Coordinates of C-alpha atoms in Angstrom, one line a residue:
Chain P
D1 CA 139.8 103.4 135.2
A2 CA 136.8 101.3 134.2
K3 CA 137.7 99.2 131.1
T4 CA 135.8 97.9 128.2
T5 CA 136.2 94.7 126.3
Q6 CA 134.9 94.2 122.7
P7 CA 135.4 91.5 120.2
P8 CA 138.0 92.7 117.6
S9 CA 135.8 92.2 114.5
M10 CA 132.4 91.1 113.3
D11 CA 130.6 90.9 110.0
C12 CA 126.9 91.5 109.3
A13 CA 124.8 91.1 106.1
E14 CA 123.3 94.2 104.7
G15 CA 119.7 94.8 105.9
R16 CA 120.1 92.6 109.0
A17 CA 120.5 93.6 112.6
A18 CA 124.1 94.1 113.9
N19 CA 124.3 93.4 117.5
L20 CA 127.8 94.6 119.1
P21 CA 128.5 93.3 122.5
C22 CA 130.6 95.0 125.1
N23 CA 131.8 94.1 128.7
H24 CA 132.5 96.7 131.3
S25 CA 132.5 94.7 134.5
T26 CA 134.4 97.1 136.6
I27 CA 131.9 100.2 135.8
S28 CA 131.0 102.3 138.8
G29 CA 127.6 103.4 139.5
N30 CA 127.8 106.8 138.3
E31 CA 129.6 106.1 135.0
Y32 CA 127.8 106.1 131.8
V33 CA 128.2 103.9 128.7
Y34 CA 128.6 105.6 125.5
W35 CA 129.0 104.3 121.9
Y36 CA 130.8 105.9 119.2
R37 CA 131.9 104.9 115.8
Q38 CA 134.7 105.9 113.5
I39 CA 134.5 105.7 109.8
H40 CA 137.9 105.5 108.0
S41 CA 139.9 108.8 108.5
Q42 CA 137.1 110.6 110.3
G43 CA 136.8 111.5 114.0
P44 CA 134.6 109.4 116.3
Q45 CA 131.0 110.0 115.8
Y46 CA 128.5 109.8 118.6
I47 CA 125.9 107.0 118.4
I48 CA 124.1 106.7 121.8
H49 CA 124.6 106.5 125.5
G50 CA 122.9 105.3 128.6
L51 CA 123.2 104.7 132.4
K52 CA 120.8 102.0 133.5
N53 CA 117.9 102.0 131.3
N54 CA 117.7 100.8 127.5
E55 CA 118.0 103.6 125.2
T56 CA 116.8 104.1 121.6
N57 CA 117.4 106.9 119.1
E58 CA 117.3 107.2 115.2
M59 CA 120.6 105.4 114.8
A60 CA 120.5 102.6 117.2
S61 CA 119.3 100.9 120.4
L62 CA 121.5 100.3 123.5
I63 CA 120.7 97.3 125.9
I64 CA 122.3 97.5 129.3
T65 CA 122.1 94.5 131.6
E66 CA 120.6 94.8 134.9
D67 CA 123.9 94.5 136.6
R68 CA 125.5 97.0 134.3
K69 CA 128.3 94.8 133.6
S70 CA 127.8 94.5 129.8
S71 CA 125.7 96.0 127.1
T72 CA 124.9 95.7 123.5
L73 CA 124.6 98.2 120.6
I74 CA 122.0 97.2 118.1
L75 CA 121.9 98.7 114.5
P76 CA 118.6 97.4 113.6
H77 CA 119.0 97.5 109.7
A78 CA 122.7 97.7 108.8
T79 CA 123.8 99.3 105.5
L80 CA 127.2 99.3 103.9
R81 CA 127.7 102.9 105.3
D82 CA 127.7 101.4 108.8
T83 CA 131.0 99.7 108.1
A84 CA 133.3 101.3 110.8
V85 CA 135.0 100.7 114.1
Y86 CA 132.5 100.8 116.9
Y87 CA 133.8 102.0 120.2
C88 CA 132.1 101.1 123.7
I89 CA 133.2 103.8 126.2
V90 CA 132.9 104.4 129.9
R91 CA 132.5 108.0 130.8
Y92 CA 133.1 109.5 134.1
T93 CA 130.1 111.6 135.4
S94 CA 132.0 113.9 137.7
G95 CA 135.1 116.0 137.5
T96 CA 136.7 115.4 134.2
Y97 CA 134.2 113.7 132.3
K98 CA 136.7 112.1 130.2
Y99 CA 136.1 108.9 127.8
I100 CA 138.0 105.8 128.4
F101 CA 138.0 104.1 125.0
G102 CA 138.4 100.4 124.4
T103 CA 140.0 98.9 121.5
G104 CA 136.8 98.7 119.4
T105 CA 134.9 96.4 117.2
R106 CA 135.6 96.6 113.4
L107 CA 132.2 96.0 111.9
K108 CA 132.0 95.0 108.2
V109 CA 128.6 95.0 106.6
L110 CA 128.5 92.8 103.7
A111 CA 126.4 93.2 100.6
Chain Z
E1 CA 126.6 125.1 112.4
A2 CA 130.3 124.2 112.1
G3 CA 131.8 121.3 113.8
V4 CA 135.0 120.9 115.7
T5 CA 137.8 121.9 113.5
Q6 CA 141.4 120.8 113.5
F7 CA 144.6 122.2 111.9
P8 CA 146.5 121.0 110.2
S9 CA 144.8 117.7 109.1
H10 CA 148.4 116.2 108.5
S11 CA 151.8 117.2 109.7
V12 CA 155.2 115.6 109.0
I13 CA 158.1 116.9 111.0
E14 CA 161.6 115.8 111.9
K15 CA 162.6 114.5 115.3
G16 CA 163.5 117.4 117.6
Q17 CA 161.4 119.9 115.9
T18 CA 158.3 121.8 117.3
V19 CA 154.7 121.2 116.2
T20 CA 151.6 123.1 117.3
L21 CA 148.2 121.6 116.7
R22 CA 145.0 123.8 116.8
C23 CA 141.5 123.1 117.7
D24 CA 138.5 125.3 117.2
P25 CA 135.5 123.8 119.2
I26 CA 131.9 124.3 118.5
S27 CA 130.7 127.8 119.4
G28 CA 129.6 127.9 122.9
H29 CA 131.1 124.8 124.1
D30 CA 133.0 125.5 127.3
N31 CA 134.5 122.0 127.5
L32 CA 137.3 120.9 125.3
Y33 CA 139.3 117.7 125.2
W34 CA 142.4 116.5 123.7
Y35 CA 142.8 112.7 122.9
R36 CA 145.4 110.8 120.7
R37 CA 145.9 107.4 119.1
V38 CA 149.4 106.2 118.6
M39 CA 150.1 103.4 116.3
G40 CA 148.3 100.2 117.2
K41 CA 147.0 101.5 120.7
E42 CA 143.5 102.7 121.8
I43 CA 142.4 106.4 121.8
K44 CA 143.8 107.9 125.0
F45 CA 142.6 111.0 126.9
L46 CA 145.2 113.7 127.2
L47 CA 143.5 116.6 128.9
H48 CA 140.3 118.4 129.4
F49 CA 139.7 122.3 129.6
V50 CA 136.7 124.0 131.1
K51 CA 136.8 127.5 129.3
E52 CA 140.6 128.5 129.7
S53 CA 141.2 126.3 132.8
K54 CA 142.8 122.9 132.7
Q55 CA 140.3 120.7 134.6
D56 CA 142.3 117.5 134.1
E57 CA 145.6 116.9 132.5
S58 CA 146.4 113.5 133.9
G59 CA 146.8 111.9 130.5
M60 CA 149.6 114.3 129.2
P61 CA 152.5 111.9 128.5
N62 CA 155.4 114.2 129.6
N63 CA 156.5 117.9 129.7
R64 CA 157.2 118.1 126.0
F65 CA 153.4 118.5 125.6
L66 CA 151.8 121.9 126.4
A67 CA 148.2 122.7 125.8
E68 CA 146.8 126.1 126.1
R69 CA 143.3 127.6 125.5
T70 CA 143.8 131.3 126.0
G71 CA 140.4 133.3 126.2
G72 CA 138.5 130.0 126.4
T73 CA 137.9 129.6 122.6
Y74 CA 140.3 127.8 120.5
S75 CA 143.1 125.6 122.0
T76 CA 146.7 124.6 120.9
L77 CA 148.6 121.6 121.6
K78 CA 152.4 122.1 121.1
V79 CA 154.8 119.2 121.1
Q80 CA 158.4 120.5 121.7
P81 CA 160.8 118.7 120.9
A82 CA 158.9 115.9 118.9
E83 CA 160.0 112.4 119.3
L84 CA 159.3 109.4 117.0
E85 CA 156.8 107.9 119.5
D86 CA 154.6 111.1 119.3
S87 CA 153.5 110.1 115.9
G88 CA 149.8 109.2 115.9
V89 CA 146.5 111.1 115.4
Y90 CA 145.5 113.7 117.7
F91 CA 141.8 114.4 118.1
C92 CA 140.0 117.3 119.7
A93 CA 136.4 117.2 121.2
S94 CA 134.2 119.7 122.6
S95 CA 131.0 119.6 124.5
Q96 CA 128.4 121.7 126.6
D97 CA 128.4 121.2 130.1
P98 CA 128.6 117.4 130.4
G99 CA 127.0 117.3 133.9
V100 CA 123.8 118.6 132.4
G101 CA 121.9 115.7 130.9
N102 CA 125.3 114.0 130.2
T103 CA 125.7 115.6 126.8
E104 CA 128.0 113.9 124.3
A105 CA 131.2 115.2 123.0
F106 CA 131.8 116.1 119.3
F107 CA 135.0 115.0 117.8
G108 CA 137.1 116.8 115.1
Q109 CA 138.6 115.0 112.3
G110 CA 142.0 114.7 113.8
T111 CA 145.4 115.8 112.9
R112 CA 147.8 113.1 111.8
L113 CA 151.2 113.7 113.1
T114 CA 154.3 112.0 111.7
V115 CA 157.7 112.4 113.4
V116 CA 160.5 111.1 111.2

């Protein structure tokens, strides 16, 4: 199974951009990169996903390197409510479509 | 629209007892997944249903775990007999056909299981 590696924790000042890196060097060509976050005692919440191209939605941007071995999730203007554990996930795109979770990054947004 | 609902939210049982967790997916979602996180570990895949059929149960830890999805609606996950190492948070997720536009899965709040 493809594996993701993330820093265990990061701090970010409120109002600044939060850049969360992820390594997925063993990703296969047909596997997507998904990002979820988990706020204390809630279930994982979808943020964004991509295959090759950079993606942007109302929550975040996802930058995937050309070789697809790493990606960065960008929260453009972090707020205190963005404090959570962020998971970079590789998802199979055939058969089971299961998620392979990493250990996640605990992001703390500071006032 | 209601999200993925899990019952109970918490369960404390003694070692050797049986516990049944329930998951109600989002209406119309044929794909249902079970995941769990045991203490200090990553969230791990358990199994995947497509309607009432098990598509992949490679993550089920042993035969003490039984998942069902009769009629292709809600699903149950039964642990019998429960052991101490089964303690953790069990998540259920559902999605539309993931092969179409690679749609995301929606997770429930989880059931926190404590075996004492």
